[in-house]
Short mmCIF file of C-alpha atoms and ligand atoms in Angstrom, two decimals:
data_model
loop_
_atom_site.label_atom_id
_atom_site.label_comp_id
_atom_site.label_asym_id
_atom_site.label_seq_id
_atom_site.Cartn_x
_atom_site.Cartn_y
_atom_site.Cartn_z
CA PHE Y 180 -42.05 41.76 -61.62
CA PHE Y 181 -42.19 38.22 -62.78
CA ILE Y 182 -43.29 35.25 -60.80
CA LEU Y 183 -40.30 32.94 -60.87
CA SER Y 184 -41.36 29.95 -58.87
CA MET Y 185 -44.90 28.65 -58.73
CA SER Y 186 -45.96 28.15 -55.13
CA PRO Y 187 -49.05 25.96 -54.65
CA LEU Y 188 -51.02 29.06 -53.68
CA LEU Y 189 -50.05 30.82 -56.88
CA SER Y 190 -51.06 27.92 -59.07
CA GLN Y 191 -54.51 28.16 -57.50
CA THR Y 192 -54.93 31.79 -58.59
CA ASN Y 193 -58.54 32.38 -59.49
CA TYR Y 194 -59.33 34.22 -62.73
CA ASP Y 195 -62.87 32.92 -63.05
CA GLU Y 196 -65.62 35.36 -62.08
CA SER Y 197 -68.02 32.48 -61.39
CA LYS Y 198 -65.62 31.23 -58.69
CA VAL Y 199 -65.61 34.49 -56.73
CA PRO Y 200 -67.10 33.50 -53.37
CA SER Y 201 -70.30 35.19 -52.27
CA PHE Y 202 -69.58 37.47 -49.37
CA GLU Y 203 -71.16 40.30 -47.50
CA VAL Y 204 -69.71 43.69 -48.41
CA PRO Y 205 -68.88 45.37 -45.10
CA ASP Y 206 -71.00 48.52 -44.87
CA PRO Y 207 -68.87 51.67 -44.62
CA LEU Y 208 -71.78 53.40 -42.92
CA MET Y 209 -72.41 50.83 -40.19
CA THR Y 210 -70.17 50.92 -37.11
CA PHE Y 211 -68.52 47.73 -35.81
CA LYS Y 212 -71.16 47.82 -33.07
CA GLY Y 213 -73.96 47.93 -35.64
CA LYS Y 214 -74.94 51.60 -35.56
CA LYS Y 215 -76.01 53.19 -38.85
CA ILE Y 216 -74.16 56.39 -39.76
CA LYS Y 217 -76.30 59.05 -41.42
CA THR Y 218 -74.39 62.30 -41.09
CA VAL Y 219 -70.98 63.70 -41.97
CA LYS Y 220 -70.54 64.57 -38.31
CA LYS Y 221 -71.05 60.99 -37.12
CA TRP Y 222 -68.90 59.66 -39.94
CA GLU Y 223 -66.02 61.93 -39.02
CA LYS Y 224 -66.37 61.49 -35.26
CA THR Y 225 -67.07 57.79 -34.94
CA ARG Y 226 -66.92 55.69 -38.05
CA ARG Y 227 -63.97 57.18 -39.93
CA PRO Y 228 -61.67 56.93 -36.90
CA GLU Y 229 -62.65 53.34 -36.12
CA LEU Y 230 -62.08 52.25 -39.71
CA PHE Y 231 -58.83 54.20 -39.88
CA HIS Y 232 -57.56 52.49 -36.73
CA PHE Y 233 -58.49 49.09 -38.06
CA PHE Y 234 -56.43 49.63 -41.22
CA GLU Y 235 -53.64 51.15 -39.19
CA ASN Y 236 -53.36 48.30 -36.65
CA ASN Y 237 -54.17 45.35 -38.88
CA VAL Y 238 -53.22 46.19 -42.47
CA TYR Y 239 -50.50 48.79 -43.02
CA GLY Y 240 -49.21 49.22 -39.48
CA LYS Y 241 -48.84 52.26 -37.24
CA ILE Y 242 -46.00 54.72 -37.44
CA PRO Y 243 -44.39 54.55 -33.99
CA LYS Y 244 -43.87 58.28 -33.61
CA THR Y 245 -43.72 61.56 -35.46
CA LEU Y 246 -40.44 62.47 -37.01
CA LYS Y 247 -40.25 65.81 -38.75
CA ILE Y 248 -37.79 67.06 -41.35
CA ASP Y 249 -34.53 67.96 -39.65
CA SER Y 250 -33.30 70.04 -42.57
CA TYR Y 251 -33.66 70.33 -46.31
CA THR Y 252 -31.17 71.32 -48.96
CA ILE Y 253 -31.81 72.50 -52.50
CA LEU Y 254 -29.08 70.46 -54.13
CA GLU Y 255 -29.61 71.91 -57.55
CA GLN Y 256 -31.96 74.23 -59.40
CA ASP Y 257 -32.40 75.33 -63.01
CA ASP Y 258 -34.96 77.76 -64.38
CA ASN Y 259 -34.61 76.49 -67.93
CA ALA Y 260 -35.30 72.79 -67.78
CA PHE Y 261 -37.41 70.92 -70.32
CA ASN Y 262 -36.57 73.25 -73.22
CA GLY Y 263 -37.25 76.25 -71.08
CA LYS Y 264 -40.68 75.02 -70.04
CA ALA Y 265 -39.93 74.17 -66.47
CA LYS Y 266 -38.10 75.01 -63.34
CA ARG Y 267 -36.23 71.98 -62.05
CA LYS Y 268 -35.28 71.52 -58.42
CA GLN Y 269 -33.69 68.63 -56.60
CA VAL Y 270 -34.36 68.94 -52.92
CA GLU Y 271 -32.92 66.65 -50.29
CA LEU Y 272 -34.87 66.10 -47.07
CA SER Y 273 -32.92 64.91 -44.09
CA PHE Y 274 -34.22 63.15 -40.97
CA LYS Y 275 -32.34 62.32 -37.80
CA ASN Y 276 -33.06 60.05 -34.86
CA ASN Y 277 -31.38 57.29 -32.84
CA GLY Y 278 -28.03 58.60 -34.02
CA LYS Y 279 -28.98 57.74 -37.60
CA THR Y 280 -29.75 59.89 -40.62
CA LEU Y 281 -32.08 59.23 -43.55
CA ARG Y 282 -32.01 61.36 -46.67
CA TYR Y 283 -34.14 61.31 -49.77
CA THR Y 284 -34.31 63.57 -52.78
CA ILE Y 285 -37.41 65.04 -54.38
CA LEU Y 286 -37.10 65.81 -58.08
CA LEU Y 287 -39.41 68.67 -58.99
CA TYR Y 288 -40.44 69.98 -62.39
CA LEU Y 289 -42.62 73.05 -62.04
CA PRO Y 290 -44.39 74.96 -64.83
CA LYS Y 291 -42.39 78.10 -65.37
CA ASN Y 292 -45.02 80.76 -65.59
CA LYS Y 293 -47.03 79.72 -62.61
CA VAL Y 294 -46.80 81.43 -59.24
CA LYS Y 295 -47.83 78.52 -57.07
CA ALA Y 296 -48.24 75.26 -58.89
CA PRO Y 297 -50.50 72.35 -57.98
CA VAL Y 298 -48.40 69.17 -58.10
CA PHE Y 299 -48.68 65.48 -58.69
CA LEU Y 300 -46.50 63.65 -56.17
CA GLY Y 301 -45.54 60.05 -56.81
CA TYR Y 302 -42.74 57.59 -56.25
CA ASN Y 303 -40.75 55.94 -58.99
CA PHE Y 304 -39.41 52.35 -58.95
CA TYR Y 305 -35.85 52.80 -60.24
CA GLY Y 306 -34.65 56.28 -59.41
CA ASN Y 307 -35.48 59.86 -60.38
CA HIS Y 308 -33.07 59.68 -63.33
CA THR Y 309 -35.23 56.99 -64.98
CA ILE Y 310 -38.29 59.22 -65.45
CA THR Y 311 -36.56 61.65 -67.83
CA GLU Y 312 -33.65 61.93 -70.28
CA ASP Y 313 -32.58 65.07 -68.42
CA LYS Y 314 -28.85 64.59 -67.74
CA ALA Y 315 -28.90 66.86 -64.71
CA VAL Y 316 -30.98 64.49 -62.62
CA PHE Y 317 -28.89 62.80 -59.94
CA ILE Y 318 -28.54 59.04 -59.77
CA SER Y 319 -29.46 57.64 -56.38
CA SER Y 320 -26.92 55.58 -54.49
CA ALA Y 321 -29.64 53.74 -52.58
CA TRP Y 322 -30.22 49.99 -52.92
CA ALA Y 323 -32.26 49.01 -55.98
CA ASN Y 324 -33.87 45.84 -57.23
CA ASN Y 325 -31.78 44.28 -59.98
CA ASN Y 326 -33.26 44.61 -63.46
CA GLU Y 327 -31.46 43.22 -66.44
CA SER Y 328 -33.23 45.28 -69.07
CA PHE Y 329 -32.38 48.49 -67.17
CA GLY Y 330 -28.79 47.36 -66.62
CA ILE Y 331 -29.22 47.27 -62.86
CA GLU Y 332 -26.77 44.80 -61.31
CA ASN Y 333 -25.48 44.42 -57.76
CA ASN Y 334 -28.45 46.48 -56.60
CA THR Y 335 -26.78 49.61 -57.94
CA LEU Y 336 -28.26 52.29 -60.18
CA THR Y 337 -26.09 53.64 -62.98
CA GLU Y 338 -26.24 55.86 -66.06
CA VAL Y 339 -27.53 52.87 -68.10
CA SER Y 340 -31.01 53.26 -66.62
CA ARG Y 341 -31.34 56.99 -67.34
CA GLY Y 342 -34.61 57.70 -69.13
CA LYS Y 343 -35.73 54.07 -69.07
CA ARG Y 344 -39.08 54.94 -67.52
CA THR Y 345 -39.96 58.10 -69.46
CA ASN Y 346 -42.93 56.17 -70.89
CA ARG Y 347 -44.57 56.15 -67.45
CA TRP Y 348 -44.21 59.87 -66.73
CA ALA Y 349 -45.99 62.31 -69.06
CA VAL Y 350 -43.91 65.23 -67.77
CA GLU Y 351 -44.64 67.59 -70.68
CA LYS Y 352 -48.37 66.93 -70.59
CA ILE Y 353 -48.36 67.61 -66.86
CA LEU Y 354 -46.41 70.86 -67.26
CA ASP Y 355 -48.51 72.04 -70.22
CA ALA Y 356 -51.63 71.55 -68.11
CA GLY Y 357 -50.19 73.85 -65.45
CA TYR Y 358 -49.17 71.21 -62.91
CA GLY Y 359 -45.85 70.40 -61.40
CA LEU Y 360 -44.47 66.91 -60.96
CA ALA Y 361 -42.67 65.79 -57.83
CA THR Y 362 -41.10 62.36 -57.71
CA ILE Y 363 -38.96 60.41 -55.27
CA TYR Y 364 -37.10 57.12 -55.57
CA TYR Y 365 -38.97 54.89 -53.11
CA GLY Y 366 -35.82 52.90 -52.26
CA GLU Y 367 -34.36 55.96 -50.55
CA VAL Y 368 -37.15 55.95 -47.98
CA ASP Y 369 -37.13 52.20 -47.46
CA PRO Y 370 -35.36 49.64 -49.66
CA ASP Y 371 -37.97 47.23 -51.04
CA LYS Y 372 -36.71 44.04 -49.40
CA ASN Y 373 -37.56 42.04 -46.34
CA ASP Y 374 -34.99 43.69 -44.13
CA PHE Y 375 -36.01 46.05 -41.38
CA THR Y 376 -32.54 47.14 -40.34
CA ASP Y 377 -32.44 49.78 -43.07
CA GLY Y 378 -34.61 52.63 -44.31
CA ILE Y 379 -36.77 54.85 -42.16
CA HIS Y 380 -37.84 52.04 -39.80
CA SER Y 381 -34.41 51.90 -38.20
CA LEU Y 382 -34.60 55.54 -37.13
CA LEU Y 383 -37.69 54.97 -35.05
CA TYR Y 384 -36.95 51.78 -33.13
CA GLN Y 385 -37.03 51.73 -29.37
CA GLN Y 386 -33.95 50.42 -27.63
CA ASP Y 387 -33.06 46.88 -28.70
CA GLN Y 388 -35.85 46.77 -31.27
CA ASN Y 389 -34.88 45.55 -34.74
CA HIS Y 390 -38.23 44.63 -36.25
CA PRO Y 391 -41.56 46.45 -36.19
CA LYS Y 392 -44.11 45.14 -33.66
CA PRO Y 393 -47.07 43.19 -35.14
CA ASP Y 394 -49.17 46.36 -35.36
CA GLU Y 395 -46.34 48.59 -36.54
CA TRP Y 396 -45.55 49.80 -40.03
CA GLY Y 397 -44.41 47.73 -42.95
CA SER Y 398 -42.78 49.19 -46.04
CA ILE Y 399 -45.99 50.52 -47.62
CA ALA Y 400 -46.69 52.66 -44.54
CA ALA Y 401 -43.05 53.76 -44.56
CA TRP Y 402 -43.28 54.88 -48.18
CA SER Y 403 -46.58 56.64 -47.40
CA TRP Y 404 -44.85 58.43 -44.54
CA GLY Y 405 -42.24 59.69 -47.02
CA MET Y 406 -44.99 61.24 -49.16
CA VAL Y 407 -46.50 62.95 -46.13
CA ARG Y 408 -43.14 64.47 -45.19
CA ALA Y 409 -42.75 65.70 -48.77
CA VAL Y 410 -45.93 67.73 -48.26
CA ASP Y 411 -44.29 69.27 -45.17
CA TYR Y 412 -41.57 70.48 -47.49
CA PHE Y 413 -44.04 71.72 -50.12
CA GLU Y 414 -45.60 73.95 -47.46
CA LYS Y 415 -42.26 75.75 -47.26
CA ASP Y 416 -41.66 76.02 -51.01
CA PRO Y 417 -43.09 79.28 -52.43
CA ASP Y 418 -43.30 77.74 -55.93
CA ILE Y 419 -45.78 75.08 -54.83
CA ASP Y 420 -49.43 75.24 -53.88
CA ALA Y 421 -49.36 72.79 -50.97
CA SER Y 422 -53.15 72.80 -50.77
CA LYS Y 423 -53.27 71.20 -54.25
CA VAL Y 424 -51.05 68.15 -53.95
CA ILE Y 425 -52.29 65.00 -55.66
CA ALA Y 426 -50.89 61.69 -54.42
CA PHE Y 427 -50.19 59.38 -57.35
CA GLY Y 428 -48.89 55.83 -57.41
CA HIS Y 429 -48.71 52.73 -59.57
CA SER Y 430 -49.07 49.19 -58.29
CA ARG Y 431 -47.30 48.75 -54.89
CA LEU Y 432 -46.80 52.48 -55.02
CA GLY Y 433 -50.53 52.91 -55.69
CA LYS Y 434 -51.23 51.01 -52.48
CA THR Y 435 -48.82 53.57 -51.01
CA SER Y 436 -50.54 56.65 -52.48
CA LEU Y 437 -53.88 55.43 -51.14
CA TRP Y 438 -52.57 54.96 -47.62
CA ALA Y 439 -50.78 58.34 -47.77
CA GLY Y 440 -54.03 59.98 -48.87
CA VAL Y 441 -55.87 58.34 -46.01
CA MET Y 442 -53.27 59.28 -43.40
CA ASP Y 443 -52.99 62.91 -44.38
CA LYS Y 444 -55.94 65.06 -45.34
CA ARG Y 445 -53.63 67.64 -46.86
CA PHE Y 446 -53.57 65.52 -50.03
CA ALA Y 447 -56.14 67.27 -52.20
CA GLY Y 448 -56.64 64.23 -54.41
CA VAL Y 449 -55.49 60.63 -54.70
CA ILE Y 450 -54.75 58.40 -57.71
CA SER Y 451 -54.49 54.62 -57.58
CA ASN Y 452 -53.05 53.27 -60.83
CA ASP Y 453 -53.39 49.46 -61.00
CA SER Y 454 -52.87 49.15 -57.23
CA GLY Y 455 -54.58 45.75 -56.93
CA CYS Y 456 -54.39 43.56 -53.84
CA GLY Y 457 -53.94 45.53 -50.62
CA GLY Y 458 -54.68 48.67 -52.68
CA ALA Y 459 -57.99 49.41 -54.37
CA ALA Y 460 -59.02 45.79 -55.06
CA MET Y 461 -61.45 44.06 -52.70
CA SER Y 462 -59.72 41.26 -50.78
CA LYS Y 463 -62.81 39.15 -50.19
CA ARG Y 464 -63.26 38.48 -53.91
CA LYS Y 465 -60.13 36.30 -53.98
CA PHE Y 466 -59.64 37.08 -57.65
CA GLY Y 467 -56.07 37.34 -58.95
CA GLU Y 468 -53.58 38.07 -56.18
CA THR Y 469 -54.76 37.07 -52.70
CA LEU Y 470 -53.67 38.08 -49.20
CA ALA Y 471 -51.82 34.81 -48.59
CA VAL Y 472 -49.85 35.25 -51.80
CA ILE Y 473 -48.95 38.89 -51.28
CA ASN Y 474 -47.98 38.38 -47.63
CA ASP Y 475 -45.86 35.39 -48.58
CA ARG Y 476 -44.02 37.03 -51.46
CA PHE Y 477 -43.72 40.47 -49.87
CA PRO Y 478 -43.68 39.84 -46.11
CA HIS Y 479 -42.37 43.35 -45.46
CA TRP Y 480 -45.13 45.35 -47.16
CA PHE Y 481 -47.91 45.16 -44.59
CA CYS Y 482 -47.83 44.83 -40.80
CA ASP Y 483 -47.49 41.35 -39.33
CA ASN Y 484 -51.05 41.42 -37.99
CA PHE Y 485 -52.32 41.29 -41.58
CA ASN Y 486 -51.21 37.65 -41.85
CA GLU Y 487 -54.20 36.77 -39.70
CA TYR Y 488 -56.31 37.02 -42.85
CA ASN Y 489 -54.23 34.83 -45.18
CA GLU Y 490 -56.68 32.35 -46.71
CA ASN Y 491 -59.07 33.75 -44.15
CA GLU Y 492 -60.50 36.82 -45.91
CA GLU Y 493 -63.98 35.98 -44.53
CA ALA Y 494 -62.74 36.98 -41.08
CA LEU Y 495 -61.85 40.51 -42.21
CA PRO Y 496 -64.35 42.97 -40.72
CA VAL Y 497 -63.41 45.49 -43.44
CA ASP Y 498 -62.52 45.53 -47.11
CA GLN Y 499 -60.60 47.88 -49.35
CA HIS Y 500 -63.63 49.97 -50.45
CA GLN Y 501 -63.63 51.24 -46.88
CA LEU Y 502 -60.06 52.35 -47.28
CA LEU Y 503 -61.14 54.34 -50.35
CA ALA Y 504 -64.04 55.78 -48.36
CA LEU Y 505 -61.57 57.25 -45.87
CA ILE Y 506 -60.43 59.61 -48.64
CA ALA Y 507 -63.91 61.18 -48.93
CA PRO Y 508 -64.84 63.88 -49.74
CA ARG Y 509 -61.55 64.45 -51.58
CA PRO Y 510 -61.30 63.51 -55.26
CA LEU Y 511 -60.18 59.95 -55.91
CA TYR Y 512 -59.24 58.23 -59.16
CA VAL Y 513 -59.07 54.44 -59.41
CA ALA Y 514 -57.69 53.05 -62.68
CA SER Y 515 -57.25 49.51 -63.97
CA ALA Y 516 -55.83 47.86 -67.08
CA GLN Y 517 -57.59 45.16 -69.06
CA GLU Y 518 -54.63 42.78 -69.16
CA ASP Y 519 -53.85 43.30 -65.49
CA GLN Y 520 -56.13 40.57 -64.14
CA TRP Y 521 -53.63 39.92 -61.33
CA ALA Y 522 -54.79 43.26 -59.82
CA ASP Y 523 -58.50 42.35 -60.25
CA PRO Y 524 -59.91 45.26 -62.29
CA ARG Y 525 -63.49 44.37 -61.34
CA GLY Y 526 -62.52 44.33 -57.66
CA GLU Y 527 -60.97 47.78 -58.07
CA PHE Y 528 -64.08 49.06 -59.83
CA LEU Y 529 -66.48 47.67 -57.21
CA SER Y 530 -64.38 49.14 -54.47
CA ALA Y 531 -64.77 52.62 -55.99
CA HIS Y 532 -68.50 51.94 -56.32
CA TYR Y 533 -68.98 50.83 -52.71
CA ALA Y 534 -66.90 53.74 -51.40
CA THR Y 535 -69.22 56.15 -53.18
CA GLN Y 536 -71.91 56.01 -50.49
CA VAL Y 537 -69.59 57.90 -48.16
CA TYR Y 538 -69.07 60.56 -50.84
CA HIS Y 539 -72.87 60.90 -50.98
CA LEU Y 540 -72.84 62.02 -47.34
CA TYR Y 541 -70.86 65.01 -48.59
CA ASP Y 542 -73.12 65.48 -51.65
CA LYS Y 543 -70.40 64.33 -54.02
CA GLU Y 544 -70.83 61.90 -56.87
CA GLY Y 545 -68.74 58.86 -57.57
CA ILE Y 546 -69.19 55.51 -59.26
CA GLU Y 547 -72.95 55.23 -59.16
CA THR Y 548 -73.34 52.17 -61.33
CA MET Y 549 -72.42 48.57 -60.58
CA GLU Y 550 -71.87 47.90 -64.23
CA MET Y 551 -68.27 48.20 -65.28
CA PRO Y 552 -67.67 50.73 -68.06
CA LYS Y 553 -66.28 49.51 -71.37
CA VAL Y 554 -62.54 49.74 -71.87
CA ASN Y 555 -61.31 53.27 -72.58
CA GLU Y 556 -64.63 54.79 -71.51
CA PRO Y 557 -63.78 56.57 -68.27
CA ILE Y 558 -66.34 57.64 -65.67
CA HIS Y 559 -65.38 61.05 -64.32
CA ASN Y 560 -66.80 62.29 -61.05
CA THR Y 561 -65.32 63.19 -57.68
CA VAL Y 562 -64.65 59.45 -57.58
CA SER Y 563 -63.46 58.44 -61.04
CA TYR Y 564 -62.66 55.14 -62.67
CA HIS Y 565 -61.35 53.80 -65.93
CA ILE Y 566 -60.17 50.53 -67.35
CA ARG Y 567 -57.93 50.97 -70.35
CA THR Y 568 -56.65 48.50 -72.89
CA GLY Y 569 -53.17 47.15 -72.28
CA LYS Y 570 -51.14 45.82 -69.44
CA HIS Y 571 -49.99 46.64 -65.92
CA ASP Y 572 -48.31 50.00 -66.57
CA VAL Y 573 -48.78 53.77 -66.54
CA THR Y 574 -49.52 55.24 -69.97
CA ASP Y 575 -50.18 58.62 -71.55
CA TYR Y 576 -53.85 57.63 -71.63
CA ASP Y 577 -53.82 57.28 -67.86
CA TRP Y 578 -52.17 60.69 -67.41
CA GLU Y 579 -54.53 62.41 -69.88
CA ASN Y 580 -57.43 61.22 -67.76
CA TYR Y 581 -55.81 62.14 -64.46
CA ILE Y 582 -55.21 65.64 -65.76
CA LYS Y 583 -58.81 66.02 -66.98
CA TRP Y 584 -60.13 64.83 -63.63
CA ALA Y 585 -57.73 67.05 -61.69
CA ASN Y 586 -58.77 70.07 -63.78
CA ALA Y 587 -62.41 69.40 -62.98
CA TYR Y 588 -62.24 68.30 -59.34
CA VAL Y 589 -58.95 69.35 -57.77
CA LYS Y 590 -57.72 72.53 -59.46
C1 GCU Z 653 -46.36 42.35 -57.76
C2 GCU Z 653 -47.33 42.29 -56.61
C3 GCU Z 653 -48.42 43.35 -56.72
C4 GCU Z 653 -47.80 44.70 -56.96
C5 GCU Z 653 -46.87 44.64 -58.15
C6 GCU Z 653 -46.10 45.92 -58.44
O1 GCU Z 653 -47.00 41.94 -58.94
O2 GCU Z 653 -47.87 41.01 -56.58
O3 GCU Z 653 -49.20 43.39 -55.55
O4 GCU Z 653 -48.80 45.67 -57.13
O5 GCU Z 653 -45.89 43.65 -57.90
O6 GCU Z 653 -45.85 46.71 -57.54
O7 GCU Z 653 -45.71 46.09 -59.60
#
């Protein structure tokens, strides 16, 4: 995703640590009314809900109502995928409301000799067929962002892009470690453009509504919703251990995995890979991407109320470490990349650190130190963190670490 035109805000992007404003880190364990939280019970009864509602009404937006799976269809299945290593399934979920239907397809690779497999669930950017060379994977007919190097023109996915993103999905490593992989093309749940007439939003409008209300869901919340509904399906699939589903996501889809993990406690673990602004990174640092920039370039991602804080981060009564804290006590992995300064690696690290105090309430360990680890020296705890060499991407190194952490804290 390249920045084509330089808006004045973008040219002001701060990459200088000495120019990070001093700010007070909102205390996860102090209620908005100033009461100190000391127990799990008080956290779960008072503080967690009030923080959750703040993020829901002012950041990602509320989902107007529950909509359950209407039906699902196993479109295709093969017990000898990946050189006989895996069972492949392509399962279509279908939703109906307002006389409209939404369908999206989950591609599943499950380790063959496992009765009920734990799974990593994550969206892909350009279709399920891009994550593997496997010819049997269907090509989505949903709208896609054009991408010259993947041969995507006229917003249409074709055979040209098959396997183009295998580098981001360590499928064999995942299978060999005894996990399944479930992936969905995010554009099937909501096309990633500033248009609210399509995708899941349109199924849940009230009469005459054609845009979410200021406190209603943007695209990130819509994508998160799609992950939650996938877990509903997993609960019905005898090959999957639905109590061991790990939400994974990169970048905008890492913002999505975090919000999914917060919304639904059935996610047994959550991974944020380079999620940056509006994800794991702290907004008040104003380092790299800022709220004004993200809300200007991607006006459909968050709810409209979030605009209140454009160039006005001081006014935010919360910050993203409190979002991470809402995942406690479940295992959480925050990862950054050295060359991904746009996503503010230090802001992602500090967020994991400041969230850790809530994990302490549950006697779990997280990022205890305020000193960032060296590159490629991960810190593994219930809350884990690493910064690796390289750019904004998902690499085998990332997956090796996610698997190690999942083995120790989720499995
Ligand atoms: C843009 C955007 C980021 C986002 C990224 C991505 O760079 O500014 O916030 O994380 O796209 O999704 O790749």
